[in-house]
mmCIF file of C-alpha atoms in Angstrom:
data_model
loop_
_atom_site.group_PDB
_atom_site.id
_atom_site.type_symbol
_atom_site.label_atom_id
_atom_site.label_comp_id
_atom_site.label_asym_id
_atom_site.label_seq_id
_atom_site.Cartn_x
_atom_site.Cartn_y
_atom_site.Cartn_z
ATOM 1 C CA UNK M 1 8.559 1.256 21.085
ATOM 2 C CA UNK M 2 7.692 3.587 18.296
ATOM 3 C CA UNK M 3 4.584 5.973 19.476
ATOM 4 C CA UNK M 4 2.561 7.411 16.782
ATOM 5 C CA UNK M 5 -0.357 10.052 17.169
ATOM 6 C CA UNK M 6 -3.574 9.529 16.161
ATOM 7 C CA UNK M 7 -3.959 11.586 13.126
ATOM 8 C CA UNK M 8 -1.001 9.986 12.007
ATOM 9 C CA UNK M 9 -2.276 6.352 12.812
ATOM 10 C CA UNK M 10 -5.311 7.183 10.824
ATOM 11 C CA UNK M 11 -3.554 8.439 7.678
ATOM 12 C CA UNK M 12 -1.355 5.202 7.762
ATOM 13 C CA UNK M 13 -4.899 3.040 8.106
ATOM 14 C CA UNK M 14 -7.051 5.453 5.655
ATOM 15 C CA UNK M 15 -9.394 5.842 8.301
ATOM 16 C CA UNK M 16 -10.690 8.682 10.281
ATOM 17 C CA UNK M 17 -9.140 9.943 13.674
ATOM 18 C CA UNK M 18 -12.851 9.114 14.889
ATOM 19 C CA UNK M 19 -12.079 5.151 14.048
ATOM 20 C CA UNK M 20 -9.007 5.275 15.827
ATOM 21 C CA UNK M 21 -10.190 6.830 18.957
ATOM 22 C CA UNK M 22 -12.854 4.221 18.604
ATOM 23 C CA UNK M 23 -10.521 1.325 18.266
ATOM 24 C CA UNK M 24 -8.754 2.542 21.749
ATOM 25 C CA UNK M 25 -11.863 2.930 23.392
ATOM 26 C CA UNK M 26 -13.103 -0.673 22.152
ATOM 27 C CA UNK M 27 -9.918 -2.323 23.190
ATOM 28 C CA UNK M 28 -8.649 -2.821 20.091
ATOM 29 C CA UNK M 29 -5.279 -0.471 19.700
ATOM 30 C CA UNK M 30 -3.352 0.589 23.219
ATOM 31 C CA UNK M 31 -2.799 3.840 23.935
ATOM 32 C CA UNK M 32 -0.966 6.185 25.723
ATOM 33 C CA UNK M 33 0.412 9.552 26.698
ATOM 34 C CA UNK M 34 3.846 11.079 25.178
ATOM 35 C CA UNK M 35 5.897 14.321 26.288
ATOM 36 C CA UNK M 36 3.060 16.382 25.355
ATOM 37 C CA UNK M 37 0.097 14.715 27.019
ATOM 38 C CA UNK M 38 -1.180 13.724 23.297
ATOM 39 C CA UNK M 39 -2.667 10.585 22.782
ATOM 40 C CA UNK M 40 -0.399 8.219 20.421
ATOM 41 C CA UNK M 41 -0.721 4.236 19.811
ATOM 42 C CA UNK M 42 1.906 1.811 19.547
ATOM 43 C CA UNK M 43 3.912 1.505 16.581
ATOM 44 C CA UNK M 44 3.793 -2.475 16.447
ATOM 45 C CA UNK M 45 -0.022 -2.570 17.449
ATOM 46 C CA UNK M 46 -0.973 -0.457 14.267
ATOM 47 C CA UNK M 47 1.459 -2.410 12.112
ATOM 48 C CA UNK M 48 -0.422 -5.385 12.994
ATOM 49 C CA UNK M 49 -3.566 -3.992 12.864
ATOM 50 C CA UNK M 50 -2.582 -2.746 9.649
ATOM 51 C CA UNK M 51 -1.538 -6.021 8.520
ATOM 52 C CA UNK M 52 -4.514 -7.988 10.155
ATOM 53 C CA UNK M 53 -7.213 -5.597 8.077
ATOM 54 C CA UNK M 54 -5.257 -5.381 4.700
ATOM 55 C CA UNK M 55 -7.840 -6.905 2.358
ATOM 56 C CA UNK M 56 -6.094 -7.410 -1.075
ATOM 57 C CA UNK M 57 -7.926 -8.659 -3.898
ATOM 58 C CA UNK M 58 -7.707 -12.411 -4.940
ATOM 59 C CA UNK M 59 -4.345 -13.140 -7.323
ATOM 60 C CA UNK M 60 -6.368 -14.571 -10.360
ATOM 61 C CA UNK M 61 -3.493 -16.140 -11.938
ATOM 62 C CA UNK M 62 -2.718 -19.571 -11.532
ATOM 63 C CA UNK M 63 0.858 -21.458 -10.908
ATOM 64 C CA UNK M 64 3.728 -20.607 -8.126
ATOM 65 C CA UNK M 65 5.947 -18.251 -8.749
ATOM 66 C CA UNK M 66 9.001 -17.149 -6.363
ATOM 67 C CA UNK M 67 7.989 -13.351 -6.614
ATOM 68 C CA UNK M 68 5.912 -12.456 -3.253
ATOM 69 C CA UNK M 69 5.660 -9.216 -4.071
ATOM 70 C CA UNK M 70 1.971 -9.333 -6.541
ATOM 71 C CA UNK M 71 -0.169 -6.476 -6.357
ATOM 72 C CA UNK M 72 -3.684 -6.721 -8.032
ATOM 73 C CA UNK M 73 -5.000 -3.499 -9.470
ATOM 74 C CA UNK M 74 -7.193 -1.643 -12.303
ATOM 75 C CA UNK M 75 -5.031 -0.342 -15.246
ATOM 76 C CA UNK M 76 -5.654 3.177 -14.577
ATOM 77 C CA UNK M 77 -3.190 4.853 -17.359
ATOM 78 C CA UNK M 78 -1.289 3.700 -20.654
ATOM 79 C CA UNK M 79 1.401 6.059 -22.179
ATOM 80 C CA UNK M 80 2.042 4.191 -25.265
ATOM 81 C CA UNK M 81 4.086 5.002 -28.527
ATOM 82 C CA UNK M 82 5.468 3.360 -31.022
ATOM 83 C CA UNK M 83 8.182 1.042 -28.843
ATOM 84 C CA UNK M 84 7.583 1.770 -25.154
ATOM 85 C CA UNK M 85 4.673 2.423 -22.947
ATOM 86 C CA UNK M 86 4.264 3.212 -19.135
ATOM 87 C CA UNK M 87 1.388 1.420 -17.745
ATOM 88 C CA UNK M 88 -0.343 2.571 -14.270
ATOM 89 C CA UNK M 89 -2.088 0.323 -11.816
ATOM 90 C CA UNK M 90 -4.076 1.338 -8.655
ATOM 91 C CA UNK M 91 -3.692 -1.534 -6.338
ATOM 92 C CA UNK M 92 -5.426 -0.250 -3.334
ATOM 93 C CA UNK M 93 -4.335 2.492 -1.817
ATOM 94 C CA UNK M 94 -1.049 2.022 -4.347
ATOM 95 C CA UNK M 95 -0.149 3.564 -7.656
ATOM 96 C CA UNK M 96 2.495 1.193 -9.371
ATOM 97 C CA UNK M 97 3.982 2.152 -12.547
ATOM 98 C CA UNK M 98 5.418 0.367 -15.163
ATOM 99 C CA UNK M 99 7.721 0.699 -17.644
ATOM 100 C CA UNK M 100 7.158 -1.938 -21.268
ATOM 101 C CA UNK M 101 7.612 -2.661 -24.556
ATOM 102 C CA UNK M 102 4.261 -1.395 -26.400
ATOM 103 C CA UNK M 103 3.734 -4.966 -27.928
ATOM 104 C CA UNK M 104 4.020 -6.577 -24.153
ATOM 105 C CA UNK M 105 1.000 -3.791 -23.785
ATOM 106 C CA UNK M 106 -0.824 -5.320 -27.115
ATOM 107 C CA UNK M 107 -0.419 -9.096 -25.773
ATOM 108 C CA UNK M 108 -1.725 -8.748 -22.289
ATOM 109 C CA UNK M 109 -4.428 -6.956 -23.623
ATOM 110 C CA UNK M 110 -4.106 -4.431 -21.331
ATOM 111 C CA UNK M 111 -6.750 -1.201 -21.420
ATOM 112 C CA UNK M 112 -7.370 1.316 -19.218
ATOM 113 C CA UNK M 113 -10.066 0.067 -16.392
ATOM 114 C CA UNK M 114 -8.398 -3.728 -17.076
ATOM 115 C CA UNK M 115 -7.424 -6.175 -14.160
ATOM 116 C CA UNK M 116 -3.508 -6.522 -14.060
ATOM 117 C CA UNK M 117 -1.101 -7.572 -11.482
ATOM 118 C CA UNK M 118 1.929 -5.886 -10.508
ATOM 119 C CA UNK M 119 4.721 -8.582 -9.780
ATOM 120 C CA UNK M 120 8.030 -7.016 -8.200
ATOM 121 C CA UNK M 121 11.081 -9.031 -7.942
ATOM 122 C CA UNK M 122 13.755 -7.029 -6.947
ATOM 123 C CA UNK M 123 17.445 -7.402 -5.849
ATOM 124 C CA UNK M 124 17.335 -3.758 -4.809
ATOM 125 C CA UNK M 125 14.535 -2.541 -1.868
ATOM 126 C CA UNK M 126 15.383 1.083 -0.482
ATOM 127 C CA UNK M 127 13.725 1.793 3.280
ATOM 128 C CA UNK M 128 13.614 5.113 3.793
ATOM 129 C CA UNK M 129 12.527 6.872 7.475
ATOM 130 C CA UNK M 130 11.308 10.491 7.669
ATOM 131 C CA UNK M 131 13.760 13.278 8.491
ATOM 132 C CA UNK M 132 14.616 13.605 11.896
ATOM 133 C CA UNK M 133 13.618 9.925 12.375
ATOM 134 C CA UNK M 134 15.806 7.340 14.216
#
């Protein structure tokens, strides 16, 4: 099982180290020892913890659709010129950027501090590890 230390479980979480020590004393995240008599949590643990306390805004559109991938946001930058425009959302702790015609821009109506919802579909996902990483 992966082990990861607490600073690094609290980055991943955007809590403090403080919460995390917390959540091992309360019960809620095991813990353990490595090599170096640190403290470090289970990988799978804080991915479902992760996953169990990921609060995502409610998708307001309406209608199925086969892309999962739909991050709400605020509209926090438009590039625009006279054909293109890159449009920046902050979903969460997520910047997604995208790339559009200037009129798509005009239609949705979209403006800087706006509601918007990044959909991904894509045929391509690269999973990357950190150096030195199995």
């Amino acid at each position: 099982m992966p082990q990861v230390r607490i600073k690094d479980a609290a980055a991943f979480l955007s809590v403090s180290d403080d919460t995390v020590r917390r959540w091992i004393d309360n019960g809620v995240l095991p813990s353990s020892k490595d090599s170096s008599s640190r403290t470090v949590v289970d990988g799978l643990a804080l991915a479902q913890l992760a996953r169990k306390n990921a609060v995502l805004p409610d998708d307001p559109s309406e209608g199925g659709r086969s892309a999962r991938n739909r991050f709400v946001g605020l509209v926090t930058e438009i590039i625009m010129d006279k054909v293109m425009a890159q449009v920046e959302i902050q979903c969460g702790p997520h910047r997604v950027v995208s790339l559009m015609s200037s009129e798509a821009v005009r239609e949705l109506g979209l403006e800087l501090g706006s509601v918007a919802i990044a959909v991904v579909k894509a045929t391509t996902v690269l999973v990357e590890t950190p150096s030195g990483k199995p």
